[in-house]
Short mmCIF file of C-alpha atoms and ligand atoms in Angstrom, two decimals:
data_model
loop_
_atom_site.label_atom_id
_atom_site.label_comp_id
_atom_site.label_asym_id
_atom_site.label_seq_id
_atom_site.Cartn_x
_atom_site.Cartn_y
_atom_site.Cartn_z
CA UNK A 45 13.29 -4.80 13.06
CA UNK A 46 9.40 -3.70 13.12
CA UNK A 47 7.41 -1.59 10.69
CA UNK A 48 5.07 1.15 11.44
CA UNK A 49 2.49 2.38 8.96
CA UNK A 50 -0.41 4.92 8.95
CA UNK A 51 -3.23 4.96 6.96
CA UNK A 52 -6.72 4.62 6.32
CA UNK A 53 -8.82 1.53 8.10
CA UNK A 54 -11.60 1.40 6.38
CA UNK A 55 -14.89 -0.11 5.30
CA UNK A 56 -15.28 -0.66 1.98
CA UNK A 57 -18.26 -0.99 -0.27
CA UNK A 58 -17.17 -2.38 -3.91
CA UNK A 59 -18.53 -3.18 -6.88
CA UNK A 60 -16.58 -5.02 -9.89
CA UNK A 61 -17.90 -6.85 -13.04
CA UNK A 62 -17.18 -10.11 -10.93
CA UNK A 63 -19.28 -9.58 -8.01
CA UNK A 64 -19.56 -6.86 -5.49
CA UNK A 65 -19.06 -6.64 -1.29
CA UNK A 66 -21.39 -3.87 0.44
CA UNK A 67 -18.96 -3.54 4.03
CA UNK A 68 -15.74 -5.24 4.35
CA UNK A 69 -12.74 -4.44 6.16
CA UNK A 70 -10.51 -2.34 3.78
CA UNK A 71 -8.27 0.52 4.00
CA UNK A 72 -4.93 1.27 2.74
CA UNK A 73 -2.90 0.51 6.20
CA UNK A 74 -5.09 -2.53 6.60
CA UNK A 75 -4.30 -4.11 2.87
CA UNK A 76 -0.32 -2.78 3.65
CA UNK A 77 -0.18 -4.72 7.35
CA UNK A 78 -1.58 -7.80 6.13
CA UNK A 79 0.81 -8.42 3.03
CA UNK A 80 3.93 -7.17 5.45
CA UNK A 81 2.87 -9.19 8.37
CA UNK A 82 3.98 -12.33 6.72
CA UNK A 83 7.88 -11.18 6.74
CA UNK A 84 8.26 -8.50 9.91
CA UNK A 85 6.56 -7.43 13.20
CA UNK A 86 4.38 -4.21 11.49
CA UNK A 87 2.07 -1.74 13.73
CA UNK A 88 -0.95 0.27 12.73
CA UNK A 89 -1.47 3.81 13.63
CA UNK A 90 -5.02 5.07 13.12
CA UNK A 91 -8.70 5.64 14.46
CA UNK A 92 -11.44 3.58 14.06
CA UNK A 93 -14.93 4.17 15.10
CA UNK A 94 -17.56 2.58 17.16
CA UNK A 95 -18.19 0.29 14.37
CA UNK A 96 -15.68 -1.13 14.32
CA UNK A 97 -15.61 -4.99 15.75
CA UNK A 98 -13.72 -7.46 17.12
CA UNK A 99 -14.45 -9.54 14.02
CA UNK A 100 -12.48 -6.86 11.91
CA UNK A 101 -9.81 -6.47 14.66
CA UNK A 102 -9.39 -10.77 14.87
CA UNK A 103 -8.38 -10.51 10.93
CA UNK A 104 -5.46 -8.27 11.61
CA UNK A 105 -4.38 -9.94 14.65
CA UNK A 106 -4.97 -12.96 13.27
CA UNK A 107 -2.43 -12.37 11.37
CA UNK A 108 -0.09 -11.23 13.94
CA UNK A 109 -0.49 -7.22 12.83
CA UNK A 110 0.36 -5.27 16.40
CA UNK A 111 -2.75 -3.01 16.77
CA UNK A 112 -1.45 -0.94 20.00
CA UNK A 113 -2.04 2.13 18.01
CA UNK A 114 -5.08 1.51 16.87
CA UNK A 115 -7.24 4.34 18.59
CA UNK A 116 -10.89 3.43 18.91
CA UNK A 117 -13.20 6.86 19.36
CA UNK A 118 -16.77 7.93 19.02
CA UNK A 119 -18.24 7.74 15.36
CA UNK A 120 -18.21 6.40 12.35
CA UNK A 121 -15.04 4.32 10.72
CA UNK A 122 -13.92 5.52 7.36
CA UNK A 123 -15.66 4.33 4.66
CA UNK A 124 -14.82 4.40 0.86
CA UNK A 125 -17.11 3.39 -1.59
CA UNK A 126 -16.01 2.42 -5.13
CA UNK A 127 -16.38 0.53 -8.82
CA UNK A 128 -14.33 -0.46 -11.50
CA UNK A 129 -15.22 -1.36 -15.17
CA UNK A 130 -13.78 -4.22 -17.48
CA UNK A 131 -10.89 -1.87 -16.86
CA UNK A 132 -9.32 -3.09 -13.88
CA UNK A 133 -6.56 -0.77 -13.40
CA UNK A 134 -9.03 2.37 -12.62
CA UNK A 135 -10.60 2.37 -9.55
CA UNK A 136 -14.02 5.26 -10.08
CA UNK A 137 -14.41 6.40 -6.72
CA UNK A 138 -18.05 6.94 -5.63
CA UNK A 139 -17.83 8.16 -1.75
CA UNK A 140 -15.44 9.10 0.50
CA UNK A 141 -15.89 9.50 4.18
CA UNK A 142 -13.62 10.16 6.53
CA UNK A 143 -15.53 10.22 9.61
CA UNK A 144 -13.29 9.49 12.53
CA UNK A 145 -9.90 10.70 10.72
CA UNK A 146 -11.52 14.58 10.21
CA UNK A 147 -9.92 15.21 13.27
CA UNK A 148 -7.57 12.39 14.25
CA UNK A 149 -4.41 13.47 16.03
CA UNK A 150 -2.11 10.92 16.14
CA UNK A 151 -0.07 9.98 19.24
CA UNK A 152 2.45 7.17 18.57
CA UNK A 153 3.56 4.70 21.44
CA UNK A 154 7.25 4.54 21.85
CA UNK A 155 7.66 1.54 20.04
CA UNK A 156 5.50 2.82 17.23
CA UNK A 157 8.29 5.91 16.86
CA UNK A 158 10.96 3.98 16.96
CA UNK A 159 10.31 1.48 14.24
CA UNK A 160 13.41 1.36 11.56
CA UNK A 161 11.15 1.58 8.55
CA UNK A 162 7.94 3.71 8.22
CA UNK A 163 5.08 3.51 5.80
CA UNK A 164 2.70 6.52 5.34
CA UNK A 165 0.07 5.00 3.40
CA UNK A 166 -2.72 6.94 1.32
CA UNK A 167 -4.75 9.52 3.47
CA UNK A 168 -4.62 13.34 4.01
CA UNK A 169 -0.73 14.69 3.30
CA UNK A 170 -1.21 16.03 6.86
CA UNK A 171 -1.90 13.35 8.94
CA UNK A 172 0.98 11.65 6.67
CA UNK A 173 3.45 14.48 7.71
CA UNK A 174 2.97 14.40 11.58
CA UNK A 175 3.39 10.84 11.60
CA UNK A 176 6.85 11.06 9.87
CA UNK A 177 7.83 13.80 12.03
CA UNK A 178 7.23 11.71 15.36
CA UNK A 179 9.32 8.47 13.61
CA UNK A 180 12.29 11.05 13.62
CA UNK A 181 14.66 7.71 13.64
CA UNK A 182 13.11 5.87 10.49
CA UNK A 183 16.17 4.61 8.30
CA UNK A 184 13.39 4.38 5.70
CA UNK A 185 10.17 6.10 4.92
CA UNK A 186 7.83 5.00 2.07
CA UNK A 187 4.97 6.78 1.09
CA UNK A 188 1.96 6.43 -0.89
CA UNK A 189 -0.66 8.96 -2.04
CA UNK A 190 -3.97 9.16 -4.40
CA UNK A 191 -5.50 11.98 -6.56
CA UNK A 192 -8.24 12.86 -3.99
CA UNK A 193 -5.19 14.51 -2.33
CA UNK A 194 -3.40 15.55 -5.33
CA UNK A 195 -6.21 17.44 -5.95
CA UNK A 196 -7.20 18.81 -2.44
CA UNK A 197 -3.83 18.91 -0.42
CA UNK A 198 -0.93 19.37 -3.13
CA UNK A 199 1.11 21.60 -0.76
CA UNK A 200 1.50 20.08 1.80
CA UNK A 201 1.71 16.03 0.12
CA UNK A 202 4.36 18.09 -1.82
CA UNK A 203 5.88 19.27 1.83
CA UNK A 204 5.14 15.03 2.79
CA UNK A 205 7.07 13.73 -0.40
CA UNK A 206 10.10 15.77 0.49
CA UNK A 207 10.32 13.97 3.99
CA UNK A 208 10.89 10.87 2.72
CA UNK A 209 13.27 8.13 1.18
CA UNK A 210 10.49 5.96 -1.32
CA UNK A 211 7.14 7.55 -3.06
CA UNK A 212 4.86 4.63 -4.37
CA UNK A 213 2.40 5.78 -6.74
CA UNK A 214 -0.11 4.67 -9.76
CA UNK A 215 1.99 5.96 -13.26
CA UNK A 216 -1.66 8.18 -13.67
CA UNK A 217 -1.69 9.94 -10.43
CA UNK A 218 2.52 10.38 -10.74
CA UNK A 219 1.91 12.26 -14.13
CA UNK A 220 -0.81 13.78 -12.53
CA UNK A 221 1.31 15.06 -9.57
CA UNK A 222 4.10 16.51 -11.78
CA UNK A 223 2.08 17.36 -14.74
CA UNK A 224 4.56 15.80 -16.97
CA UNK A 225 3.21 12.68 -19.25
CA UNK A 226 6.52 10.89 -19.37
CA UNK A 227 7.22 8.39 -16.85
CA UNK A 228 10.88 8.70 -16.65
CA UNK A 229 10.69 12.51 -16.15
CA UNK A 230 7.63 12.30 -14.00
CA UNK A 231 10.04 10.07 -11.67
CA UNK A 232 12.54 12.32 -11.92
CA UNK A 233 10.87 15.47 -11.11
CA UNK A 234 9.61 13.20 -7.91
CA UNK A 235 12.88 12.74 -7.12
CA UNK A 236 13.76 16.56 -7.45
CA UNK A 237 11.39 16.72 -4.63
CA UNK A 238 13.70 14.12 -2.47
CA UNK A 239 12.76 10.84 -2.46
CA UNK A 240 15.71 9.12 -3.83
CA UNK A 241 13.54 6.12 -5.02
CA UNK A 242 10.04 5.79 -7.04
CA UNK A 243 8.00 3.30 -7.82
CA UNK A 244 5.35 3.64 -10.35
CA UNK A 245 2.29 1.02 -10.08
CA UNK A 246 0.86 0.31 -13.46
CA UNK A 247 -2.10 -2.12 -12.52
CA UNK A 248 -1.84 -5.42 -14.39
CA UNK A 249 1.27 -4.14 -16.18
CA UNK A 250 3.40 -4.41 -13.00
CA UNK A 251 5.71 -1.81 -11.53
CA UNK A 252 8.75 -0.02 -12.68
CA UNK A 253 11.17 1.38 -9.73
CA UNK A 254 13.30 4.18 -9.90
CA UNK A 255 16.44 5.31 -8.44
CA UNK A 256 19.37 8.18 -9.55
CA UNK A 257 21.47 5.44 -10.89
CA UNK A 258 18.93 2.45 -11.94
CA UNK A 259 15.67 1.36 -13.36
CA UNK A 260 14.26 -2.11 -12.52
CA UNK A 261 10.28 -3.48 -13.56
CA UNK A 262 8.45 -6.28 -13.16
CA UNK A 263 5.32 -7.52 -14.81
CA UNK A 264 2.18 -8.05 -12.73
CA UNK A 265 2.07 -11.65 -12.15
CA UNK A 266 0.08 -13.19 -15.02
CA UNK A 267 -3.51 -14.25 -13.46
CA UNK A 268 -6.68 -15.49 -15.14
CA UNK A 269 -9.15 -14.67 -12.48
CA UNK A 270 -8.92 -11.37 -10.67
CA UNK A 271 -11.83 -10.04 -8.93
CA UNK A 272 -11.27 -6.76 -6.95
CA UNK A 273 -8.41 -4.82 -7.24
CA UNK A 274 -8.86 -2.89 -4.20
CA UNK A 275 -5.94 -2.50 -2.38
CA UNK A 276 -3.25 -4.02 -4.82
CA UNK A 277 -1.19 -1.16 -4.60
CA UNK A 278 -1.26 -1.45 -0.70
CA UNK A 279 -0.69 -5.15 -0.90
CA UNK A 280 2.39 -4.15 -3.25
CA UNK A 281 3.85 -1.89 -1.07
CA UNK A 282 3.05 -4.31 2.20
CA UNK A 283 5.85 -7.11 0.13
CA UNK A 284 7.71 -4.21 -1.00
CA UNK A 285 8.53 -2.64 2.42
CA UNK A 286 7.67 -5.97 4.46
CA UNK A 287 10.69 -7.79 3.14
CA UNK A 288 12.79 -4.84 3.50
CA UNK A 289 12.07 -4.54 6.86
CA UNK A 290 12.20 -8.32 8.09
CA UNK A 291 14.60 -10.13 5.84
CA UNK A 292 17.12 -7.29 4.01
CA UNK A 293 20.17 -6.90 5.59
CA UNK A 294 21.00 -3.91 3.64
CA UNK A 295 18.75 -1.45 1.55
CA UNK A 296 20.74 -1.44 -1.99
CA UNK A 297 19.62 -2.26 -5.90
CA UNK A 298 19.69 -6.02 -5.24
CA UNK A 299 17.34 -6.04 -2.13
CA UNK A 300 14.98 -2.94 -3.63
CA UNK A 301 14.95 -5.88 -6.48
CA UNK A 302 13.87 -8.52 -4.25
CA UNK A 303 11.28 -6.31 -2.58
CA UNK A 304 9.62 -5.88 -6.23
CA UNK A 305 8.91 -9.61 -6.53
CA UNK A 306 7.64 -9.66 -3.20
CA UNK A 307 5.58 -6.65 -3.66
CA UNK A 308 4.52 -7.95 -6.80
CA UNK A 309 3.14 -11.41 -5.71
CA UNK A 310 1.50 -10.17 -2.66
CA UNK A 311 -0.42 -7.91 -4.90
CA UNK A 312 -1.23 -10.53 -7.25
CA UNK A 313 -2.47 -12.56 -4.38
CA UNK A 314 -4.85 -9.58 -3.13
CA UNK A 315 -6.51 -9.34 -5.96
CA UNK A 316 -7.60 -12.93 -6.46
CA UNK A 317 -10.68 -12.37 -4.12
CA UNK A 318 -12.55 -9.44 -2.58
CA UNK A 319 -10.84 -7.28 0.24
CA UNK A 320 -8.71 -9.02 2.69
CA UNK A 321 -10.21 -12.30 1.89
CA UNK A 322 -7.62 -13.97 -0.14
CA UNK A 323 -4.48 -12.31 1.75
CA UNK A 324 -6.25 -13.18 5.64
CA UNK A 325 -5.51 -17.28 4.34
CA UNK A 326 -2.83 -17.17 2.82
CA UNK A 327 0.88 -18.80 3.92
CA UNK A 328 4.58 -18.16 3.14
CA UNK A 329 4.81 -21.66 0.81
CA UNK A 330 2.23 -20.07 -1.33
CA UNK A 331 4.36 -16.56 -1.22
CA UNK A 332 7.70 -18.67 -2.21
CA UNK A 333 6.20 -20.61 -5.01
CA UNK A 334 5.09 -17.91 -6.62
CA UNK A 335 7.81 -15.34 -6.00
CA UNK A 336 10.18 -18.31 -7.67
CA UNK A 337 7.31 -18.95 -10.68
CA UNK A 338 7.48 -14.77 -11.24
CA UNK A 339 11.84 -14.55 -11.40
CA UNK A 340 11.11 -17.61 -13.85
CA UNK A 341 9.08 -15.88 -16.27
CA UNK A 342 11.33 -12.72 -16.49
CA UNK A 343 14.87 -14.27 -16.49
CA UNK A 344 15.87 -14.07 -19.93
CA UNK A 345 17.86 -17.24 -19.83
CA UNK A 346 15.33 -20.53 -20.22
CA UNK A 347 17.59 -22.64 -18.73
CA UNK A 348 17.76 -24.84 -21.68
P1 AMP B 96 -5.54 0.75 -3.53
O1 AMP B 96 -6.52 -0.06 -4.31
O2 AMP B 96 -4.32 -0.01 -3.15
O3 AMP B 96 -5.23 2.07 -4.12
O4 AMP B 96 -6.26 1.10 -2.13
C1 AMP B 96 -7.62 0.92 -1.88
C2 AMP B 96 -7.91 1.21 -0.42
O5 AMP B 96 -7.70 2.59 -0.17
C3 AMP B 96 -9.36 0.92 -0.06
O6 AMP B 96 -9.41 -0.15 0.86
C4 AMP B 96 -9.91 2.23 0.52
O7 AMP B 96 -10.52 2.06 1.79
C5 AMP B 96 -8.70 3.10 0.65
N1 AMP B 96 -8.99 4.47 0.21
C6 AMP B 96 -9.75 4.88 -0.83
N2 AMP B 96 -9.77 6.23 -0.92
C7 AMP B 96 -8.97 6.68 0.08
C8 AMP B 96 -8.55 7.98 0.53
N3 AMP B 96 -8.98 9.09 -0.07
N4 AMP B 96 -7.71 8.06 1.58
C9 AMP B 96 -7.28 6.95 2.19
N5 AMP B 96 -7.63 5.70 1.83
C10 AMP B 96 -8.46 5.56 0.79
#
């Protein structure tokens, strides 16, 4: 099996009540490769500029992420820039540049295009779409978005959502996307669209997944230090679609299910530290004893 995903690969510059980073290696493909690489073989497509180092390339490969498609061209690398409040689950955005993607092209390798399962992580609804339409064999495509393009690109992220199986997406920027304030209907005018499955991040509150016939949620994993959020929902989707990938023999309720908890503990690992700092160390044991510590707190039987 082996996972391809496109999105941004970025540097960030971030600022939260518990300390702040002024460059690190961020990006929403970067957060999503590192959390799947610890359960399947996962590839990055994107550009990065001249900036760009071997010390930010060693962290990916260091953790076995294939970076083949990684383009390198003249410029600058994307760079976000962004703070958050006591209020941890909003993310105020204060720059955006996205240098070497304003004219990106992508060209997938072969292997890149023929990978089973397909992320297209947060950047422009264009670049998302011509991606998807050179994985033409992806059994699944999951796809996350942000309100930068909600607001700037609806069209065509609403052509993007259409063409494929999973949308991952904060519960504000879904209500924003169908202008409907209800999370159930907001999910199911997603699905109108045709995804047949959505998941709704809600921050420290956890995720809720929808499908035609189901509804599942988990809390976010119950943590008394978290220091930047930045890239949880990447993280989230990097367990989610990770474990589908690499371990699921079968895509059905029970393994969409499993993904959750993965999703949900490498989020709750991401956010620990800044960036990619806490995910770049850490191992499968840790993943395990925490994925079996979160089905403990929400199984309604104590065992007593
Ligand atoms: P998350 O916190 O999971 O929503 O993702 C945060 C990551 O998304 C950061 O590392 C940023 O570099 C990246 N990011 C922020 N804004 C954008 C954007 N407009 N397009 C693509 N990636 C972005």
């Amino acid at each position: 099996m082996s996972l391809t995903v496109v999105g941004s690969i970025a540097f960030d510059a971030v600022v939260t009540p518990f300390g702040e980073r002024e460059r690190m290696l961020g990006g929403s493909a970067v957060h999503f490769s590192l959390a799947a690489s610890f359960f399947t073989d996962v590839r990055v497509v994107g550009p990065v500029g001249d900036d760009f180092t071997e010390k930010e390339l060693a962290v990916l490969e260091g953790r076995g992420v294939i970076t083949d498609d990684i383009e390198r061209v003249p410029g600058e690398t994307f760079f976000w820039k962004g703070h958050y409040e006591y209020d941890l689950n909003t993310a105020h955005t204060d720059d955006t540049r996205l240098n070497v993607f304003g004219d990106f092209e992508p060209k997938l390798s072969d292997a890149s295009r023929s990978s089973d399962l397909l992320f297209l992580a947060n950047i422009q609804p264009d670049l998302q779409r011509q991606v998807r339409a050179q994985c033409g064999d992806a059994k699944f495509v999951g796809l996350d978005t942000m309100n930068l393009w909600i607001d700037t690109a609806r069209d065509s992220l609403v052509q993007a959502i259409s063409e494929v199986d999973c949308v991952l997406i904060n519960d504000a920027e879904i209500r924003q996307l169908t202008g409907e304030p209800n999370l159930a209907r907001a999910a199911a005018a997603v699905m109108e669209m045709g995804p047949k499955a959505v998941i709704a991040k809600q921050g420290e509150y956890g995720a809720a997944l929808f499908t035609p016939n189901g509804f599942f949620a988990l809390p976010g994993f119950p943590l008394e230090d978290v220091r930047d959020p930045t890239g949880a929902g990447d993280s989230f989707a990097g367990g989610f679609l990770g474990y589908l990938d690499g371990e699921a023999d079968r895509i059905d309720q029970e393994t969409l299910r499993t993904a959750m908890g993965y999703g949900t503990v490498l989020a709750s690992f991401n956010v620990e530290e800044f960036g990619t700092e806490r995910v770049g160390r850490l191992t499968r044991e840790e993943i395990e004893s925490r994925l079996v510590a979160l089905r403990a707190m929400t199984d309604f039987s104590t065992g007593d």
